[in-house]
Amino acid sequence: MKNSRRKFIQKTGSTAMGIGLFSIIPSKVWASGIAPSDQVNVALIGCNGHGFSILRHHLNLEGVNCTAICDVDENVLTRRIKEVQDNYGQNPKAYKDFRKLLDQKDIDAVIVGSPDHWHCLHVVSACEAGKDVYVEKPLANSIGECDIMVEAATYYQRIVQVGQQQRSGYTFSEPIRMIRSGEIGKLRKVNIWSNFNYGSGATPAEDSPVPEGVDYNFWLGPAPERPFNKNRFHGSWRHFWDYGGGLMSDWGVHLLDMGVWAMEKPAAPSLVLTQASNTSTDIRQRETFDSMSVLYPHDEFTIQWDMLGGIQQGPFEKPYGVAFIGEKGTIVADRRSFQLLPEWDGEKQAPKVTPQKFTEGSESHNLHVKNFIDCIRSRETPICPPETGRIAALYAHIPNISGRIHEPVLHWDDSKRQFKNSPKANALITPNYRDPWKLPKIPKG
């Protein structure tokens, strides 16, 4: 795992030249400051939404080239190919079937930007094909699929970065450093909230014919067969259990991961207390929840989660955020700022810590992508490997399962990968794939 791509290609250079490998490297790389042996060719699976934004961050790095793009919607695929041609001067191959893309030999890494229910198949197949992977969060749409993906990355010895980019951002990494250095004293509790209008679901729509150019059966993939409805498709699929987990698995994974990161010994939750419901009076088309309150008791400290879809206000005048509450002060953080609010020392008549405020942060996708590319070249572990993504996903999936089965208290045994107190919950750990798709199995040993 420590050998660089440069060394690997140097060792196999004569063979590679013999089969014409270097003839398919884009011509622009020869004028680049990055050696041809350290060029990284990436491909994108799922290019309608955020996946394409992540591709842009890749292409903004020197020595990174896009050689292929895949989507089941020809309309989206055609538009994205043109954008790469026009904006980056590259000409990636177009695919509607990800399996054919993975057969393309010059691809080093794959960006998985597909809906959550596809993550497991896309990631495992990419690892099996010898590609490194950047996969959007949550790691997968179920607990069982997360386990399989962790096994796949280990078995195939691939670099896998989960798109929990807050781990690369200063407005969260600095508070974590402050907590670990004892600047706010003992951490007693972490309050997390997420309030967004879109979390209440989409405006109802009738089922309709499949749009021209869309392979809807392929889009469904391992999920159950359903009639086409635009609210189950582009943009709002995450409000349906077959494909996503609502606001909880969208923002919850990001923010709850910060609570996990603050632990001295990060771990999956063992006890989860959940209230989950739909309380908005707006008529919406959804299966997931718009309102949740969740407690995660731990020996170190308790994490508390609150969520309201259809609401944009929140504590500290923030629609979302994390409050790390320590004995000496509280750090309130979001993606662009953090503030240290000191506790008052009555005896000394002074704050227990010096107040701080930082407001110049920005989204950290670019830093997260750079970490991934650096790790492809060095073969070092990225900042958010699948093991980390798996734990964060459990903090979202377990409360969702609790709400779905109407059992507010769930005990999770992470060593056995099952719930201790609920057969109904255990039945939702791993999905049943629709034929002909099969749940991946990773070889042992």
Short mmCIF file of C-alpha atoms in Angstrom, two decimals:
data_model
loop_
_atom_site.label_atom_id
_atom_site.label_comp_id
_atom_site.label_asym_id
_atom_site.label_seq_id
_atom_site.Cartn_x
_atom_site.Cartn_y
_atom_site.Cartn_z
CA MET A 1 0.00 0.00 0.00
CA LYS A 2 3.02 2.30 0.43
CA ASN A 3 4.24 2.01 -3.19
CA SER A 4 3.40 5.05 -5.29
CA ARG A 5 1.79 4.95 -8.72
CA ARG A 6 5.05 6.37 -10.07
CA LYS A 7 7.01 3.34 -8.82
CA PHE A 8 4.34 0.94 -10.02
CA ILE A 9 4.33 2.37 -13.53
CA GLN A 10 8.14 2.49 -13.61
CA LYS A 11 8.22 -1.22 -12.77
CA THR A 12 5.64 -2.08 -15.42
CA GLY A 13 6.57 0.59 -17.95
CA SER A 14 7.88 -1.66 -20.70
CA THR A 15 4.75 -3.80 -20.55
CA ALA A 16 2.50 -0.76 -20.52
CA MET A 17 4.20 0.74 -23.53
CA GLY A 18 3.90 -2.59 -25.26
CA ILE A 19 0.12 -2.59 -24.96
CA GLY A 20 -0.21 1.07 -25.81
CA LEU A 21 -1.30 2.27 -22.37
CA PHE A 22 0.36 5.66 -22.64
CA SER A 23 -1.21 6.34 -26.00
CA ILE A 24 -4.57 6.88 -24.28
CA ILE A 25 -3.31 9.49 -21.80
CA PRO A 26 -4.70 12.92 -22.81
CA SER A 27 -2.15 14.93 -24.80
CA LYS A 28 -2.35 17.88 -22.39
CA VAL A 29 -0.58 15.91 -19.65
CA TRP A 30 2.74 16.02 -21.47
CA ALA A 31 2.81 19.81 -21.03
CA SER A 32 1.76 19.58 -17.39
CA GLY A 33 3.99 20.12 -14.37
CA ILE A 34 2.92 16.67 -13.15
CA ALA A 35 4.91 13.72 -14.49
CA PRO A 36 2.97 11.37 -16.79
CA SER A 37 3.44 8.60 -14.23
CA ASP A 38 1.64 10.69 -11.59
CA GLN A 39 -1.30 11.71 -13.76
CA VAL A 40 -4.63 10.48 -12.39
CA ASN A 41 -7.44 9.57 -14.77
CA VAL A 42 -10.88 9.73 -13.17
CA ALA A 43 -14.36 8.67 -14.26
CA LEU A 44 -17.76 9.71 -12.93
CA ILE A 45 -20.79 7.47 -12.34
CA GLY A 46 -23.95 9.52 -11.80
CA CYS A 47 -23.47 13.01 -13.20
CA ASN A 48 -26.78 14.84 -12.76
CA GLY A 49 -26.17 16.46 -9.39
CA HIS A 50 -23.45 16.71 -6.78
CA GLY A 51 -21.28 14.08 -8.43
CA PHE A 52 -20.53 16.48 -11.26
CA SER A 53 -19.55 19.21 -8.78
CA ILE A 54 -17.08 16.78 -7.25
CA LEU A 55 -15.72 16.01 -10.73
CA ARG A 56 -15.10 19.75 -11.22
CA HIS A 57 -13.04 19.84 -8.03
CA HIS A 58 -10.99 16.93 -9.37
CA LEU A 59 -10.40 18.62 -12.71
CA ASN A 60 -9.31 21.83 -11.01
CA LEU A 61 -6.28 19.92 -9.70
CA GLU A 62 -3.17 19.68 -11.85
CA GLY A 63 -2.56 16.26 -13.32
CA VAL A 64 -6.16 15.02 -13.07
CA ASN A 65 -8.03 14.05 -16.24
CA CYS A 66 -11.60 12.91 -16.92
CA THR A 67 -11.65 9.91 -19.24
CA ALA A 68 -15.24 8.66 -18.84
CA ILE A 69 -18.69 9.68 -17.59
CA CYS A 70 -21.71 7.43 -17.01
CA ASP A 71 -25.40 8.15 -16.49
CA VAL A 72 -28.64 6.35 -17.30
CA ASP A 73 -30.18 9.62 -18.52
CA GLU A 74 -28.90 10.41 -22.03
CA ASN A 75 -30.05 14.02 -21.69
CA VAL A 76 -27.90 14.59 -18.60
CA LEU A 77 -25.01 12.57 -20.02
CA THR A 78 -24.88 14.58 -23.23
CA ARG A 79 -24.98 17.88 -21.34
CA ARG A 80 -22.22 16.91 -18.90
CA ILE A 81 -19.91 15.57 -21.62
CA LYS A 82 -20.22 18.90 -23.42
CA GLU A 83 -19.47 20.82 -20.21
CA VAL A 84 -16.24 18.88 -19.71
CA GLN A 85 -15.28 19.43 -23.35
CA ASP A 86 -16.05 23.15 -23.25
CA ASN A 87 -14.66 23.98 -19.81
CA TYR A 88 -11.70 21.63 -19.52
CA GLY A 89 -10.75 20.74 -23.10
CA GLN A 90 -11.15 17.03 -22.40
CA ASN A 91 -13.20 14.45 -24.28
CA PRO A 92 -14.39 11.72 -21.90
CA LYS A 93 -16.12 8.63 -23.23
CA ALA A 94 -19.87 8.38 -22.55
CA TYR A 95 -21.52 5.32 -20.99
CA LYS A 96 -25.00 4.41 -19.82
CA ASP A 97 -23.84 1.13 -18.23
CA PHE A 98 -21.30 1.53 -15.42
CA ARG A 99 -19.98 -1.98 -16.00
CA LYS A 100 -18.70 -1.02 -19.43
CA LEU A 101 -17.08 2.08 -17.96
CA LEU A 102 -15.21 -0.05 -15.43
CA ASP A 103 -13.76 -2.11 -18.29
CA GLN A 104 -11.94 0.99 -19.57
CA LYS A 105 -8.30 0.29 -18.72
CA ASP A 106 -6.96 3.84 -18.39
CA ILE A 107 -9.22 4.76 -15.44
CA ASP A 108 -7.40 5.07 -12.11
CA ALA A 109 -10.27 6.27 -9.92
CA VAL A 110 -14.05 6.47 -10.00
CA ILE A 111 -16.29 9.14 -8.50
CA VAL A 112 -19.59 7.64 -7.36
CA GLY A 113 -22.29 10.32 -7.48
CA SER A 114 -25.24 8.00 -7.99
CA PRO A 115 -28.28 7.78 -5.66
CA ASP A 116 -27.59 6.06 -2.35
CA HIS A 117 -29.17 2.72 -3.29
CA TRP A 118 -26.50 2.29 -5.99
CA HIS A 119 -23.44 3.11 -3.87
CA CYS A 120 -22.67 -0.44 -2.78
CA LEU A 121 -22.76 -1.99 -6.26
CA HIS A 122 -20.82 0.88 -7.82
CA VAL A 123 -18.11 0.99 -5.16
CA VAL A 124 -17.59 -2.75 -4.86
CA SER A 125 -17.50 -3.18 -8.64
CA ALA A 126 -14.97 -0.34 -8.96
CA CYS A 127 -12.75 -1.83 -6.25
CA GLU A 128 -12.96 -5.24 -7.91
CA ALA A 129 -11.91 -3.63 -11.21
CA GLY A 130 -8.82 -2.16 -9.53
CA LYS A 131 -10.06 1.43 -9.31
CA ASP A 132 -9.79 3.77 -6.34
CA VAL A 133 -13.07 5.42 -5.35
CA TYR A 134 -14.47 8.73 -4.13
CA VAL A 135 -18.03 7.96 -3.01
CA GLU A 136 -20.64 10.46 -1.91
CA LYS A 137 -22.16 10.17 1.54
CA PRO A 138 -23.86 8.35 3.07
CA LEU A 139 -21.57 5.42 2.39
CA ALA A 140 -24.62 3.31 1.49
CA ASN A 141 -28.39 3.17 1.87
CA SER A 142 -28.26 0.40 4.48
CA ILE A 143 -26.10 -0.85 7.33
CA GLY A 144 -25.39 -4.19 5.66
CA GLU A 145 -24.20 -2.57 2.44
CA CYS A 146 -21.83 -0.35 4.44
CA ASP A 147 -20.23 -3.46 5.95
CA ILE A 148 -19.74 -4.98 2.51
CA MET A 149 -18.10 -1.80 1.18
CA VAL A 150 -15.63 -1.67 4.07
CA GLU A 151 -14.72 -5.30 3.36
CA ALA A 152 -14.31 -4.58 -0.35
CA ALA A 153 -11.92 -1.65 0.15
CA THR A 154 -9.78 -3.79 2.47
CA TYR A 155 -9.80 -6.94 0.38
CA TYR A 156 -9.02 -5.20 -2.94
CA GLN A 157 -6.59 -2.76 -1.25
CA ARG A 158 -8.15 0.31 -2.80
CA ILE A 159 -8.09 3.95 -1.69
CA VAL A 160 -11.69 4.90 -0.85
CA GLN A 161 -12.64 8.40 0.26
CA VAL A 162 -16.18 9.02 1.57
CA GLY A 163 -17.53 12.48 0.73
CA GLN A 164 -17.86 13.69 4.33
CA GLN A 165 -15.87 16.78 3.41
CA GLN A 166 -16.31 18.54 6.75
CA ARG A 167 -13.34 16.47 7.99
CA SER A 168 -11.19 18.49 5.60
CA GLY A 169 -12.56 21.90 6.63
CA TYR A 170 -10.93 24.28 9.13
CA THR A 171 -14.20 25.32 10.79
CA PHE A 172 -14.60 21.79 12.14
CA SER A 173 -11.01 20.51 12.31
CA GLU A 174 -9.94 23.46 14.49
CA PRO A 175 -12.78 22.93 17.04
CA ILE A 176 -11.85 19.24 17.20
CA ARG A 177 -8.21 20.22 17.86
CA MET A 178 -9.35 22.62 20.60
CA ILE A 179 -11.49 19.92 22.22
CA ARG A 180 -8.68 17.36 22.20
CA SER A 181 -6.18 19.85 23.63
CA GLY A 182 -8.54 20.49 26.56
CA GLU A 183 -9.28 24.13 25.74
CA ILE A 184 -12.98 23.82 26.68
CA GLY A 185 -12.44 21.31 29.48
CA LYS A 186 -14.28 18.02 29.57
CA LEU A 187 -16.69 17.65 26.66
CA ARG A 188 -20.07 16.91 28.22
CA LYS A 189 -22.54 16.99 25.36
CA VAL A 190 -22.81 17.61 21.61
CA ASN A 191 -26.02 19.21 20.32
CA ILE A 192 -26.60 18.96 16.58
CA TRP A 193 -29.44 20.37 14.51
CA SER A 194 -30.48 20.55 10.86
CA ASN A 195 -33.49 22.54 9.60
CA PHE A 196 -34.05 22.90 5.86
CA ASN A 197 -37.15 23.56 3.77
CA TYR A 198 -36.44 20.77 1.30
CA GLY A 199 -36.49 18.21 4.12
CA SER A 200 -40.29 18.15 4.15
CA GLY A 201 -40.43 16.47 0.75
CA ALA A 202 -41.58 17.34 -2.77
CA THR A 203 -44.89 18.74 -3.99
CA PRO A 204 -47.09 15.75 -4.95
CA ALA A 205 -47.04 14.61 -8.57
CA GLU A 206 -48.86 11.86 -10.45
CA ASP A 207 -47.07 8.87 -11.97
CA SER A 208 -46.16 9.52 -15.60
CA PRO A 209 -44.45 7.96 -18.62
CA VAL A 210 -40.68 7.58 -18.45
CA PRO A 211 -38.96 10.61 -20.05
CA GLU A 212 -37.32 10.04 -23.41
CA GLY A 213 -33.68 9.10 -23.13
CA VAL A 214 -33.97 7.68 -19.58
CA ASP A 215 -33.27 4.02 -18.83
CA TYR A 216 -35.55 3.98 -15.79
CA ASN A 217 -35.27 0.24 -15.18
CA PHE A 218 -31.51 0.62 -14.92
CA TRP A 219 -31.94 3.64 -12.63
CA LEU A 220 -34.04 1.51 -10.27
CA GLY A 221 -31.37 -1.18 -10.38
CA PRO A 222 -31.52 -3.30 -7.21
CA ALA A 223 -34.49 -1.32 -5.82
CA PRO A 224 -38.07 -2.62 -6.19
CA GLU A 225 -39.93 -2.05 -9.45
CA ARG A 226 -42.11 1.08 -9.30
CA PRO A 227 -44.00 3.19 -11.84
CA PHE A 228 -42.11 6.31 -12.87
CA ASN A 229 -42.76 9.43 -10.81
CA LYS A 230 -40.63 12.54 -11.10
CA ASN A 231 -40.52 12.87 -7.31
CA ARG A 232 -38.77 9.51 -7.07
CA PHE A 233 -36.24 10.57 -9.68
CA HIS A 234 -33.82 13.48 -10.15
CA GLY A 235 -33.49 15.77 -7.15
CA SER A 236 -36.01 14.30 -4.71
CA TRP A 237 -35.36 10.54 -4.70
CA ARG A 238 -33.84 10.73 -1.20
CA HIS A 239 -37.31 11.14 0.36
CA PHE A 240 -38.12 7.48 -0.39
CA TRP A 241 -36.70 4.53 1.53
CA ASP A 242 -35.86 2.53 -1.60
CA TYR A 243 -33.21 5.09 -2.57
CA GLY A 244 -32.33 7.27 0.44
CA GLY A 245 -32.98 8.23 4.03
CA GLY A 246 -34.32 11.78 3.83
CA LEU A 247 -32.79 14.75 5.59
CA MET A 248 -31.34 12.41 8.23
CA SER A 249 -29.07 10.53 5.81
CA ASP A 250 -28.33 13.67 3.79
CA TRP A 251 -27.30 16.26 6.41
CA GLY A 252 -27.39 13.97 9.42
CA VAL A 253 -24.43 11.90 8.25
CA HIS A 254 -22.31 15.04 7.84
CA LEU A 255 -23.16 16.65 11.16
CA LEU A 256 -23.36 13.55 13.35
CA ASP A 257 -19.93 12.61 12.02
CA MET A 258 -18.59 15.70 13.80
CA GLY A 259 -19.88 14.39 17.12
CA VAL A 260 -18.20 11.06 16.43
CA TRP A 261 -14.98 12.83 15.46
CA ALA A 262 -14.88 14.53 18.87
CA MET A 263 -14.75 11.17 20.65
CA GLU A 264 -11.47 9.86 22.00
CA LYS A 265 -12.58 6.41 20.87
CA PRO A 266 -14.98 6.83 17.92
CA ALA A 267 -17.56 4.08 17.89
CA ALA A 268 -20.92 3.08 16.47
CA PRO A 269 -23.88 3.91 18.72
CA SER A 270 -24.91 1.13 21.10
CA LEU A 271 -28.13 2.72 22.39
CA VAL A 272 -30.34 5.01 20.30
CA LEU A 273 -33.52 6.76 21.53
CA THR A 274 -35.62 8.10 18.68
CA GLN A 275 -38.69 10.21 18.07
CA ALA A 276 -39.48 10.31 14.34
CA SER A 277 -42.59 11.67 12.65
CA ASN A 278 -43.98 13.93 9.95
CA THR A 279 -45.29 17.09 11.58
CA SER A 280 -45.39 19.57 8.69
CA THR A 281 -48.90 20.64 7.65
CA ASP A 282 -47.75 21.07 4.05
CA ILE A 283 -48.93 18.29 1.75
CA ARG A 284 -45.80 16.54 0.52
CA GLN A 285 -44.89 13.34 -1.30
CA ARG A 286 -42.43 11.40 0.84
CA GLU A 287 -41.83 8.32 2.96
CA THR A 288 -38.99 9.63 5.10
CA PHE A 289 -39.40 11.82 8.18
CA ASP A 290 -39.44 15.61 8.37
CA SER A 291 -39.13 15.74 12.19
CA MET A 292 -36.70 13.81 14.39
CA SER A 293 -35.21 14.06 17.87
CA VAL A 294 -32.56 11.48 18.73
CA LEU A 295 -30.36 10.76 21.75
CA TYR A 296 -27.13 8.76 21.52
CA PRO A 297 -25.86 8.15 25.08
CA HIS A 298 -22.15 7.31 25.36
CA ASP A 299 -19.69 6.90 28.20
CA GLU A 300 -17.73 9.94 26.96
CA PHE A 301 -20.67 12.28 26.30
CA THR A 302 -24.20 12.30 24.87
CA ILE A 303 -24.98 13.36 21.31
CA GLN A 304 -28.39 14.95 20.71
CA TRP A 305 -29.86 15.39 17.21
CA ASP A 306 -32.80 17.60 16.23
CA MET A 307 -34.21 17.96 12.73
CA LEU A 308 -37.14 19.83 11.17
CA GLY A 309 -37.80 19.69 7.45
CA GLY A 310 -39.72 22.71 6.23
CA ILE A 311 -38.12 24.99 8.85
CA GLN A 312 -35.12 27.25 8.20
CA GLN A 313 -34.45 28.65 11.70
CA GLY A 314 -32.36 27.05 14.40
CA PRO A 315 -30.27 27.61 17.53
CA PHE A 316 -27.67 30.40 17.46
CA GLU A 317 -29.52 31.83 14.42
CA LYS A 318 -28.22 28.96 12.27
CA PRO A 319 -30.37 26.56 10.21
CA TYR A 320 -27.81 23.85 10.97
CA GLY A 321 -24.83 23.48 13.25
CA VAL A 322 -22.96 21.64 15.97
CA ALA A 323 -22.57 22.85 19.56
CA PHE A 324 -19.70 21.17 21.45
CA ILE A 325 -20.53 21.84 25.10
CA GLY A 326 -17.58 21.68 27.48
CA GLU A 327 -17.08 22.58 31.15
CA LYS A 328 -15.21 25.77 30.25
CA GLY A 329 -17.07 26.81 27.14
CA THR A 330 -19.15 25.88 24.10
CA ILE A 331 -17.93 25.83 20.51
CA VAL A 332 -20.66 26.44 17.93
CA ALA A 333 -19.60 25.48 14.40
CA ASP A 334 -20.95 25.27 10.87
CA ARG A 335 -19.23 24.97 7.51
CA ARG A 336 -18.23 28.62 7.32
CA SER A 337 -17.63 29.68 10.92
CA PHE A 338 -17.09 28.72 14.52
CA GLN A 339 -17.37 30.61 17.78
CA LEU A 340 -16.13 29.82 21.27
CA LEU A 341 -18.58 31.00 23.94
CA PRO A 342 -16.96 30.86 27.40
CA GLU A 343 -18.56 29.78 30.65
CA TRP A 344 -18.38 32.33 33.47
CA ASP A 345 -16.09 31.80 36.47
CA GLY A 346 -18.00 33.23 39.44
CA GLU A 347 -15.04 33.18 41.82
CA LYS A 348 -12.63 34.91 39.44
CA GLN A 349 -15.36 37.07 37.92
CA ALA A 350 -13.94 36.30 34.48
CA PRO A 351 -14.65 34.00 31.54
CA LYS A 352 -13.17 30.52 31.94
CA VAL A 353 -11.68 30.69 28.45
CA THR A 354 -10.91 33.44 25.96
CA PRO A 355 -13.77 34.03 23.48
CA GLN A 356 -12.97 33.29 19.84
CA LYS A 357 -14.75 33.87 16.56
CA PHE A 358 -13.85 32.74 13.05
CA THR A 359 -16.12 33.66 10.14
CA GLU A 360 -13.98 33.26 7.03
CA GLY A 361 -14.50 29.59 6.31
CA SER A 362 -15.75 28.05 3.08
CA GLU A 363 -16.99 24.74 1.73
CA SER A 364 -14.13 22.21 1.84
CA HIS A 365 -14.95 19.92 -1.08
CA ASN A 366 -11.78 21.03 -2.88
CA LEU A 367 -9.57 20.10 0.09
CA HIS A 368 -11.32 16.75 0.51
CA VAL A 369 -10.83 15.94 -3.17
CA LYS A 370 -7.17 16.98 -3.01
CA ASN A 371 -6.65 14.66 -0.04
CA PHE A 372 -8.12 11.83 -2.13
CA ILE A 373 -5.85 12.51 -5.11
CA ASP A 374 -2.80 12.86 -2.84
CA CYS A 375 -3.63 9.48 -1.30
CA ILE A 376 -4.03 7.85 -4.71
CA ARG A 377 -0.45 8.89 -5.44
CA SER A 378 0.99 8.05 -2.01
CA ARG A 379 -1.24 5.04 -1.15
CA GLU A 380 -1.78 6.54 2.31
CA THR A 381 -5.15 6.29 4.10
CA PRO A 382 -7.46 9.23 3.23
CA ILE A 383 -9.02 11.47 5.86
CA CYS A 384 -12.43 9.76 5.57
CA PRO A 385 -12.00 6.05 4.76
CA PRO A 386 -15.00 3.70 4.52
CA GLU A 387 -14.63 2.63 8.16
CA THR A 388 -15.30 6.24 9.16
CA GLY A 389 -18.13 6.55 6.66
CA ARG A 390 -19.70 3.37 8.01
CA ILE A 391 -19.86 4.64 11.60
CA ALA A 392 -21.39 7.96 10.51
CA ALA A 393 -23.96 6.11 8.41
CA LEU A 394 -25.04 4.02 11.40
CA TYR A 395 -25.87 7.21 13.32
CA ALA A 396 -28.36 8.02 10.54
CA HIS A 397 -29.65 4.57 9.60
CA ILE A 398 -30.45 3.35 13.12
CA PRO A 399 -32.85 6.23 13.96
CA ASN A 400 -34.47 5.88 10.53
CA ILE A 401 -35.02 2.17 11.17
CA SER A 402 -36.41 2.99 14.62
CA GLY A 403 -38.94 5.39 13.13
CA ARG A 404 -39.96 2.99 10.38
CA ILE A 405 -40.75 0.13 12.77
CA HIS A 406 -42.19 2.39 15.52
CA GLU A 407 -39.75 1.12 18.15
CA PRO A 408 -38.21 4.17 19.86
CA VAL A 409 -35.43 2.32 21.73
CA LEU A 410 -32.89 0.26 19.84
CA HIS A 411 -29.79 -1.51 21.18
CA TRP A 412 -27.09 -2.13 18.59
CA ASP A 413 -24.33 -4.76 18.97
CA ASP A 414 -21.59 -3.63 16.61
CA SER A 415 -19.46 -6.73 17.16
CA LYS A 416 -22.30 -8.97 15.96
CA ARG A 417 -23.62 -6.46 13.42
CA GLN A 418 -27.19 -6.78 14.66
CA PHE A 419 -29.78 -5.30 17.01
CA LYS A 420 -30.09 -6.94 20.40
CA ASN A 421 -33.76 -6.21 21.01
CA SER A 422 -35.63 -6.08 17.69
CA PRO A 423 -36.21 -8.69 15.00
CA LYS A 424 -38.06 -6.03 12.99
CA ALA A 425 -34.99 -3.81 13.02
CA ASN A 426 -32.72 -6.69 12.04
CA ALA A 427 -34.92 -7.31 9.01
CA LEU A 428 -33.98 -3.83 7.71
CA ILE A 429 -30.20 -4.15 8.09
CA THR A 430 -29.68 -5.37 4.51
CA PRO A 431 -31.97 -4.80 1.51
CA ASN A 432 -33.31 -7.49 -0.80
CA TYR A 433 -31.94 -6.80 -4.28
CA ARG A 434 -34.24 -7.02 -7.29
CA ASP A 435 -33.22 -9.52 -9.98
CA PRO A 436 -30.93 -9.66 -11.84
CA TRP A 437 -28.87 -7.59 -9.38
CA LYS A 438 -27.17 -9.46 -6.55
CA LEU A 439 -25.85 -8.19 -3.24
CA PRO A 440 -22.03 -8.23 -3.57
CA LYS A 441 -20.06 -10.91 -1.74
CA ILE A 442 -16.45 -10.25 -0.84
CA PRO A 443 -14.02 -13.19 -0.85
CA LYS A 444 -12.67 -14.19 2.55
CA GLY A 445 -8.99 -14.09 3.37
#
